[in-house]
PDB file of C-alpha atoms in Angstrom:
ATOM      1  CA  MET A   1     112.469  84.139  67.558  1.00  0.00           C
ATOM      2  CA  ASN A   2     113.105  82.190  70.753  1.00  0.00           C
ATOM      3  CA  GLY A   3     113.927  78.600  69.904  1.00  0.00           C
ATOM      4  CA  THR A   4     111.992  76.968  72.767  1.00  0.00           C
ATOM      5  CA  ALA A   5     108.598  78.510  72.039  1.00  0.00           C
ATOM      6  CA  SER A   6     107.212  81.109  69.653  1.00  0.00           C
ATOM      7  CA  LYS A   7     104.333  82.262  71.839  1.00  0.00           C
ATOM      8  CA  LEU A   8     103.973  83.090  75.516  1.00  0.00           C
ATOM      9  CA  HIS A   9     100.588  83.227  77.200  1.00  0.00           C
ATOM     10  CA  VAL A  10     100.940  86.102  79.658  1.00  0.00           C
ATOM     11  CA  VAL A  11      98.321  86.091  82.412  1.00  0.00           C
ATOM     12  CA  SER A  12      97.737  89.287  84.368  1.00  0.00           C
ATOM     13  CA  LEU A  13      97.130  88.165  87.965  1.00  0.00           C
ATOM     14  CA  SER A  14      95.394  90.550  90.332  1.00  0.00           C
ATOM     15  CA  GLY A  15      94.594  88.177  93.182  1.00  0.00           C
ATOM     16  CA  GLY A  16      90.909  88.297  92.269  1.00  0.00           C
ATOM     17  CA  LYS A  17      88.598  85.475  91.270  1.00  0.00           C
ATOM     18  CA  ASP A  18      88.531  86.227  87.540  1.00  0.00           C
ATOM     19  CA  SER A  19      92.276  86.443  86.985  1.00  0.00           C
ATOM     20  CA  THR A  20      92.770  83.279  89.048  1.00  0.00           C
ATOM     21  CA  ALA A  21      90.262  81.390  86.898  1.00  0.00           C
ATOM     22  CA  THR A  22      92.067  82.713  83.824  1.00  0.00           C
ATOM     23  CA  ALA A  23      95.379  81.427  85.162  1.00  0.00           C
ATOM     24  CA  LEU A  24      93.843  78.009  85.801  1.00  0.00           C
ATOM     25  CA  MET A  25      92.629  77.827  82.207  1.00  0.00           C
ATOM     26  CA  ALA A  26      96.006  78.917  80.816  1.00  0.00           C
ATOM     27  CA  ILE A  27      97.817  76.221  82.781  1.00  0.00           C
ATOM     28  CA  GLU A  28      95.311  73.561  81.742  1.00  0.00           C
ATOM     29  CA  LEU A  29      95.445  74.436  78.054  1.00  0.00           C
ATOM     30  CA  HIS A  30      99.096  75.311  77.582  1.00  0.00           C
ATOM     31  CA  GLY A  31     101.078  74.127  80.592  1.00  0.00           C
ATOM     32  CA  ARG A  32     103.187  76.216  82.942  1.00  0.00           C
ATOM     33  CA  ASP A  33     106.245  76.444  80.704  1.00  0.00           C
ATOM     34  CA  ALA A  34     104.340  78.282  77.974  1.00  0.00           C
ATOM     35  CA  CYS A  35     102.832  80.787  80.402  1.00  0.00           C
ATOM     36  CA  ARG A  36     103.980  83.814  82.341  1.00  0.00           C
ATOM     37  CA  PHE A  37     102.134  85.239  85.310  1.00  0.00           C
ATOM     38  CA  VAL A  38     102.520  88.879  86.286  1.00  0.00           C
ATOM     39  CA  PHE A  39     101.140  90.968  89.165  1.00  0.00           C
ATOM     40  CA  ALA A  40     100.973  94.768  88.974  1.00  0.00           C
ATOM     41  CA  ASP A  41     101.713  96.091  92.459  1.00  0.00           C
ATOM     42  CA  THR A  42      99.829  99.373  92.827  1.00  0.00           C
ATOM     43  CA  GLY A  43     101.017  99.884  96.402  1.00  0.00           C
ATOM     44  CA  ASN A  44      97.361 100.043  97.421  1.00  0.00           C
ATOM     45  CA  GLU A  45      96.285  96.404  97.619  1.00  0.00           C
ATOM     46  CA  HIS A  46      94.764  94.690 100.647  1.00  0.00           C
ATOM     47  CA  GLU A  47      97.313  92.712 102.636  1.00  0.00           C
ATOM     48  CA  ALA A  48      95.214  89.564 102.103  1.00  0.00           C
ATOM     49  CA  THR A  49      95.422  90.075  98.340  1.00  0.00           C
ATOM     50  CA  TYR A  50      99.205  90.436  98.471  1.00  0.00           C
ATOM     51  CA  ALA A  51      99.417  87.188 100.447  1.00  0.00           C
ATOM     52  CA  TYR A  52      97.038  85.396  98.089  1.00  0.00           C
ATOM     53  CA  ALA A  53      98.632  86.525  94.816  1.00  0.00           C
ATOM     54  CA  LEU A  54     102.274  86.402  95.826  1.00  0.00           C
ATOM     55  CA  GLU A  55     102.352  83.558  98.351  1.00  0.00           C
ATOM     56  CA  TYR A  56      99.338  81.242  98.105  1.00  0.00           C
ATOM     57  CA  LEU A  57      98.886  81.076  94.322  1.00  0.00           C
ATOM     58  CA  PRO A  58     102.569  80.532  93.453  1.00  0.00           C
ATOM     59  CA  GLN A  59     102.676  77.623  95.900  1.00  0.00           C
ATOM     60  CA  ALA A  60      99.265  76.161  95.079  1.00  0.00           C
ATOM     61  CA  LEU A  61      99.721  76.404  91.301  1.00  0.00           C
ATOM     62  CA  ASP A  62     103.473  75.748  91.264  1.00  0.00           C
ATOM     63  CA  ILE A  63     104.137  78.924  89.305  1.00  0.00           C
ATOM     64  CA  THR A  64     106.352  81.982  89.497  1.00  0.00           C
ATOM     65  CA  VAL A  65     104.574  85.327  89.651  1.00  0.00           C
ATOM     66  CA  ASP A  66     106.552  88.279  88.315  1.00  0.00           C
ATOM     67  CA  VAL A  67     105.854  91.654  89.919  1.00  0.00           C
ATOM     68  CA  VAL A  68     105.820  94.987  88.107  1.00  0.00           C
ATOM     69  CA  LYS A  69     105.543  98.431  89.706  1.00  0.00           C
ATOM     70  CA  ALA A  70     105.089 101.840  88.164  1.00  0.00           C
ATOM     71  CA  ASP A  71     108.088 104.146  88.606  1.00  0.00           C
ATOM     72  CA  PHE A  72     107.504 107.888  88.483  1.00  0.00           C
ATOM     73  CA  SER A  73     111.051 109.050  89.228  1.00  0.00           C
ATOM     74  CA  ASP A  74     111.397 110.926  85.933  1.00  0.00           C
ATOM     75  CA  GLU A  75     108.071 112.704  86.395  1.00  0.00           C
ATOM     76  CA  PHE A  76     109.089 113.822  89.894  1.00  0.00           C
ATOM     77  CA  ALA A  77     112.415 115.096  88.596  1.00  0.00           C
ATOM     78  CA  ASN A  78     110.722 117.132  85.857  1.00  0.00           C
ATOM     79  CA  LYS A  79     108.222 118.686  88.254  1.00  0.00           C
ATOM     80  CA  ARG A  80     110.934 119.566  90.772  1.00  0.00           C
ATOM     81  CA  ALA A  81     113.036 121.119  88.014  1.00  0.00           C
ATOM     82  CA  ASN A  82     110.153 123.378  86.968  1.00  0.00           C
ATOM     83  CA  LEU A  83     109.360 124.357  90.548  1.00  0.00           C
ATOM     84  CA  THR A  84     113.022 125.099  91.216  1.00  0.00           C
ATOM     85  CA  ARG A  85     113.043 127.506  88.260  1.00  0.00           C
ATOM     86  CA  ILE A  86     110.067 129.375  89.715  1.00  0.00           C
ATOM     87  CA  ALA A  87     111.662 129.366  93.158  1.00  0.00           C
ATOM     88  CA  ALA A  88     114.710 130.985  91.569  1.00  0.00           C
ATOM     89  CA  GLY A  89     112.589 133.796  90.192  1.00  0.00           C
ATOM     90  CA  GLU A  90     111.524 132.719  86.704  1.00  0.00           C
ATOM     91  CA  PRO A  91     107.935 133.739  85.878  1.00  0.00           C
ATOM     92  CA  GLU A  92     105.364 130.960  85.926  1.00  0.00           C
ATOM     93  CA  SER A  93     104.337 131.906  82.376  1.00  0.00           C
ATOM     94  CA  VAL A  94     107.878 131.194  81.153  1.00  0.00           C
ATOM     95  CA  VAL A  95     108.139 127.841  82.921  1.00  0.00           C
ATOM     96  CA  TYR A  96     104.666 126.496  82.120  1.00  0.00           C
ATOM     97  CA  GLY A  97     103.681 128.500  79.055  1.00  0.00           C
ATOM     98  CA  LYS A  98      99.918 128.822  78.642  1.00  0.00           C
ATOM     99  CA  ARG A  99      99.135 126.245  81.315  1.00  0.00           C
ATOM    100  CA  LYS A 100      97.060 127.778  84.085  1.00  0.00           C
ATOM    101  CA  PHE A 101      96.743 126.690  87.721  1.00  0.00           C
ATOM    102  CA  MET A 102      93.988 127.447  90.205  1.00  0.00           C
ATOM    103  CA  TYR A 103      96.473 129.377  92.342  1.00  0.00           C
ATOM    104  CA  ALA A 104      99.528 131.225  91.089  1.00  0.00           C
ATOM    105  CA  TRP A 105     102.940 129.899  92.115  1.00  0.00           C
ATOM    106  CA  THR A 106     105.160 132.171  94.160  1.00  0.00           C
ATOM    107  CA  PRO A 107     108.885 131.584  94.672  1.00  0.00           C
ATOM    108  CA  GLU A 108     108.159 130.646  98.302  1.00  0.00           C
ATOM    109  CA  THR A 109     105.416 128.098  97.560  1.00  0.00           C
ATOM    110  CA  ALA A 110     107.391 126.682  94.643  1.00  0.00           C
ATOM    111  CA  ALA A 111     110.447 126.178  96.853  1.00  0.00           C
ATOM    112  CA  LEU A 112     108.355 124.409  99.488  1.00  0.00           C
ATOM    113  CA  ALA A 113     106.647 122.212  96.894  1.00  0.00           C
ATOM    114  CA  ALA A 114     109.995 121.263  95.338  1.00  0.00           C
ATOM    115  CA  GLU A 115     111.273 120.274  98.771  1.00  0.00           C
ATOM    116  CA  LEU A 116     108.234 118.099  99.502  1.00  0.00           C
ATOM    117  CA  LEU A 117     107.864 116.536  96.065  1.00  0.00           C
ATOM    118  CA  VAL A 118     109.947 113.429  96.711  1.00  0.00           C
ATOM    119  CA  PRO A 119     108.943 109.885  95.628  1.00  0.00           C
ATOM    120  CA  THR A 120     107.759 107.621  98.441  1.00  0.00           C
ATOM    121  CA  GLY A 121     108.310 104.379  96.539  1.00  0.00           C
ATOM    122  CA  ASN A 122     104.608 103.575  96.816  1.00  0.00           C
ATOM    123  CA  PRO A 123     103.228 103.815  93.243  1.00  0.00           C
ATOM    124  CA  PHE A 124      99.716 104.818  94.329  1.00  0.00           C
ATOM    125  CA  LEU A 125     100.859 107.604  96.640  1.00  0.00           C
ATOM    126  CA  ASP A 126     103.448 108.840  94.164  1.00  0.00           C
ATOM    127  CA  LEU A 127     100.853 109.036  91.395  1.00  0.00           C
ATOM    128  CA  CYS A 128      98.452 110.951  93.654  1.00  0.00           C
ATOM    129  CA  MET A 129     101.221 113.427  94.486  1.00  0.00           C
ATOM    130  CA  LEU A 130     101.947 113.988  90.817  1.00  0.00           C
ATOM    131  CA  LYS A 131      98.264 114.369  89.945  1.00  0.00           C
ATOM    132  CA  GLY A 132      97.579 116.647  92.898  1.00  0.00           C
ATOM    133  CA  GLY A 133      94.764 114.508  94.270  1.00  0.00           C
ATOM    134  CA  PHE A 134      93.238 111.068  94.599  1.00  0.00           C
ATOM    135  CA  PRO A 135      91.423 109.219  91.793  1.00  0.00           C
ATOM    136  CA  SER A 136      87.686 109.675  91.484  1.00  0.00           C
ATOM    137  CA  ARG A 137      84.895 108.397  89.282  1.00  0.00           C
ATOM    138  CA  LYS A 138      85.270 111.454  87.043  1.00  0.00           C
ATOM    139  CA  ARG A 139      89.072 111.433  87.201  1.00  0.00           C
ATOM    140  CA  GLN A 140      89.946 107.764  87.057  1.00  0.00           C
ATOM    141  CA  PHE A 141      93.626 107.799  86.165  1.00  0.00           C
ATOM    142  CA  CYS A 142      94.813 105.006  88.462  1.00  0.00           C
ATOM    143  CA  THR A 143      94.257 101.906  86.317  1.00  0.00           C
ATOM    144  CA  GLN A 144      96.180 103.219  83.329  1.00  0.00           C
ATOM    145  CA  TYR A 145      99.267 104.386  85.205  1.00  0.00           C
ATOM    146  CA  LEU A 146      99.441 101.729  87.926  1.00  0.00           C
ATOM    147  CA  LYS A 147      98.366  98.610  86.032  1.00  0.00           C
ATOM    148  CA  ARG A 148      97.953  98.972  82.280  1.00  0.00           C
ATOM    149  CA  ASP A 149     101.201 100.807  81.552  1.00  0.00           C
ATOM    150  CA  PRO A 150     103.526  98.589  83.684  1.00  0.00           C
ATOM    151  CA  LEU A 151     101.899  95.422  82.317  1.00  0.00           C
ATOM    152  CA  THR A 152     102.224  96.680  78.747  1.00  0.00           C
ATOM    153  CA  GLU A 153     105.902  97.450  79.297  1.00  0.00           C
ATOM    154  CA  TYR A 154     106.402  93.929  80.683  1.00  0.00           C
ATOM    155  CA  GLN A 155     104.828  92.428  77.569  1.00  0.00           C
ATOM    156  CA  LEU A 156     106.782  94.625  75.180  1.00  0.00           C
ATOM    157  CA  ASN A 157     110.014  93.549  76.868  1.00  0.00           C
ATOM    158  CA  LEU A 158     109.075  89.939  76.086  1.00  0.00           C
ATOM    159  CA  VAL A 159     108.424  90.889  72.464  1.00  0.00           C
ATOM    160  CA  GLU A 160     111.837  92.544  72.270  1.00  0.00           C
ATOM    161  CA  ALA A 161     113.318  89.307  73.605  1.00  0.00           C
ATOM    162  CA  GLY A 162     111.871  87.467  70.600  1.00  0.00           C
ATOM    163  CA  TRP A 163     108.511  86.154  71.830  1.00  0.00           C
ATOM    164  CA  LEU A 164     105.007  86.468  70.482  1.00  0.00           C
ATOM    165  CA  VAL A 165     102.862  87.578  73.408  1.00  0.00           C
ATOM    166  CA  GLU A 166      99.254  86.562  73.956  1.00  0.00           C
ATOM    167  CA  SER A 167      97.924  88.653  76.822  1.00  0.00           C
ATOM    168  CA  TRP A 168      95.318  86.731  78.824  1.00  0.00           C
ATOM    169  CA  GLN A 169      92.860  89.075  80.528  1.00  0.00           C
ATOM    170  CA  GLY A 170      90.360  87.887  83.109  1.00  0.00           C
ATOM    171  CA  VAL A 171      87.469  90.190  82.252  1.00  0.00           C
ATOM    172  CA  ARG A 172      83.811  89.197  82.012  1.00  0.00           C
ATOM    173  CA  ALA A 173      81.076  90.768  79.905  1.00  0.00           C
ATOM    174  CA  ASP A 174      78.591  90.997  82.773  1.00  0.00           C
ATOM    175  CA  GLU A 175      80.901  93.203  84.834  1.00  0.00           C
ATOM    176  CA  SER A 176      80.058  96.419  82.992  1.00  0.00           C
ATOM    177  CA  GLU A 177      78.415  97.828  79.880  1.00  0.00           C
ATOM    178  CA  ALA A 178      81.800  98.631  78.338  1.00  0.00           C
ATOM    179  CA  ARG A 179      83.107  95.092  78.804  1.00  0.00           C
ATOM    180  CA  ARG A 180      79.966  93.587  77.323  1.00  0.00           C
ATOM    181  CA  TRP A 181      81.095  94.583  73.839  1.00  0.00           C
ATOM    182  CA  LEU A 182      84.717  93.499  74.087  1.00  0.00           C
ATOM    183  CA  PRO A 183      85.894  90.826  71.632  1.00  0.00           C
ATOM    184  CA  ALA A 184      87.153  87.537  72.994  1.00  0.00           C
ATOM    185  CA  TYR A 185      90.281  87.831  70.864  1.00  0.00           C
ATOM    186  CA  GLU A 186      92.052  90.671  69.110  1.00  0.00           C
ATOM    187  CA  TYR A 187      95.462  91.219  67.552  1.00  0.00           C
ATOM    188  CA  LEU A 188      97.021  94.520  68.587  1.00  0.00           C
ATOM    189  CA  GLY A 189     100.014  94.319  66.261  1.00  0.00           C
ATOM    190  CA  GLY A 190     103.710  94.280  67.006  1.00  0.00           C
ATOM    191  CA  GLY A 191     103.657  90.697  68.190  1.00  0.00           C
ATOM    192  CA  VAL A 192     100.973  91.249  70.859  1.00  0.00           C
ATOM    193  CA  SER A 193      97.435  89.831  70.932  1.00  0.00           C
ATOM    194  CA  VAL A 194      94.750  89.806  73.618  1.00  0.00           C
ATOM    195  CA  PHE A 195      92.688  86.813  74.705  1.00  0.00           C
ATOM    196  CA  ARG A 196      89.747  87.047  77.120  1.00  0.00           C
ATOM    197  CA  PRO A 197      88.940  83.400  77.797  1.00  0.00           C
ATOM    198  CA  ILE A 198      86.240  83.887  80.456  1.00  0.00           C
ATOM    199  CA  LEU A 199      84.457  86.800  78.768  1.00  0.00           C
ATOM    200  CA  ARG A 200      81.101  84.970  78.667  1.00  0.00           C
ATOM    201  CA  TRP A 201      81.399  83.311  82.077  1.00  0.00           C
ATOM    202  CA  ASN A 202      79.299  84.290  85.064  1.00  0.00           C
ATOM    203  CA  VAL A 203      80.388  84.464  88.704  1.00  0.00           C
ATOM    204  CA  ALA A 204      79.233  80.905  89.414  1.00  0.00           C
ATOM    205  CA  ASP A 205      81.403  79.594  86.565  1.00  0.00           C
ATOM    206  CA  VAL A 206      84.443  81.379  88.005  1.00  0.00           C
ATOM    207  CA  PHE A 207      84.102  79.896  91.487  1.00  0.00           C
ATOM    208  CA  ALA A 208      83.304  76.496  89.967  1.00  0.00           C
ATOM    209  CA  ALA A 209      86.680  76.616  88.211  1.00  0.00           C
ATOM    210  CA  HIS A 210      88.356  77.235  91.568  1.00  0.00           C
ATOM    211  CA  ARG A 211      86.608  74.239  93.129  1.00  0.00           C
ATOM    212  CA  ALA A 212      87.405  71.974  90.182  1.00  0.00           C
ATOM    213  CA  ALA A 213      91.103  72.793  90.489  1.00  0.00           C
ATOM    214  CA  GLY A 214      91.125  72.582  94.288  1.00  0.00           C
ATOM    215  CA  ILE A 215      92.111  76.246  94.602  1.00  0.00           C
ATOM    216  CA  LYS A 216      90.781  78.463  97.368  1.00  0.00           C
ATOM    217  CA  PRO A 217      89.475  81.884  96.309  1.00  0.00           C
ATOM    218  CA  ASN A 218      90.828  85.084  97.812  1.00  0.00           C
ATOM    219  CA  PRO A 219      89.622  85.031 101.456  1.00  0.00           C
ATOM    220  CA  LEU A 220      88.224  88.559 101.142  1.00  0.00           C
ATOM    221  CA  TYR A 221      85.274  87.169  99.178  1.00  0.00           C
ATOM    222  CA  LYS A 222      84.210  85.168 102.218  1.00  0.00           C
ATOM    223  CA  GLN A 223      84.246  88.401 104.203  1.00  0.00           C
ATOM    224  CA  GLY A 224      81.554  89.857 101.945  1.00  0.00           C
ATOM    225  CA  MET A 225      83.639  91.766  99.414  1.00  0.00           C
ATOM    226  CA  SER A 226      82.468  91.599  95.817  1.00  0.00           C
ATOM    227  CA  ARG A 227      85.785  92.897  94.451  1.00  0.00           C
ATOM    228  CA  VAL A 228      89.266  92.651  95.929  1.00  0.00           C
ATOM    229  CA  GLY A 229      91.256  95.167  93.903  1.00  0.00           C
ATOM    230  CA  CYS A 230      92.859  98.352  95.191  1.00  0.00           C
ATOM    231  CA  MET A 231      91.763  99.210  98.703  1.00  0.00           C
ATOM    232  CA  PRO A 232      89.671 101.247  98.749  1.00  0.00           C
ATOM    233  CA  CYS A 233      88.737 101.229  95.075  1.00  0.00           C
ATOM    234  CA  ILE A 234      86.773 104.232  93.853  1.00  0.00           C
ATOM    235  CA  ASN A 235      84.433 101.820  92.063  1.00  0.00           C
ATOM    236  CA  CYS A 236      83.405 100.039  95.266  1.00  0.00           C
ATOM    237  CA  GLY A 237      80.084 100.630  96.958  1.00  0.00           C
ATOM    238  CA  LYS A 238      80.108 101.795 100.574  1.00  0.00           C
ATOM    239  CA  ALA A 239      79.108  98.337 101.787  1.00  0.00           C
TER     240      ALA A 239
END
């Protein structure tokens, strides 16, 4: 176990109002030295959110914000390898087994796909290329691959370094039916627990915390946006 502290309070910062309020509470209760702040860069955030999370908040709160990004290099390599086999003449049934596609691969289309299937370095675009389409309400794969998985890996690396990790999540019960039934605290095992300190707060409480600390909210809220996550998020209304 690390000799300076046994537990780290790891705050997932998104640049939104709820995660900022969560960070303010973590600093107030535990101090900066016992906290870590991490931003998952999806490659699809509004430029104002990047500036707020990675420039304004670090300066205003006197903190360091670590950045994690999903890397799909291995997945691209595996897909290209399979397509190259088909381009070389192997039957699709041999390469993919019982997996069926809407359209059958030909050596020509497989060769073209293998040539085009190159990572861009933008996690969101790379994930869409691998999935063969953009996220939707019925096919909502973005959060897991672009945020949850990189943040989990970050936390597990801290555990391997000898820390106990308490993951601070800025979620509120009134955001959705699913979140309404979340516990405020749970132990996941393996040295990782989850704390949701503002679970029972409402929107007014969140902005009040900003004002009390002298912290400006993300400027996108003043432009009429109710959420400032990925742009455009599939969960946003047209307005």
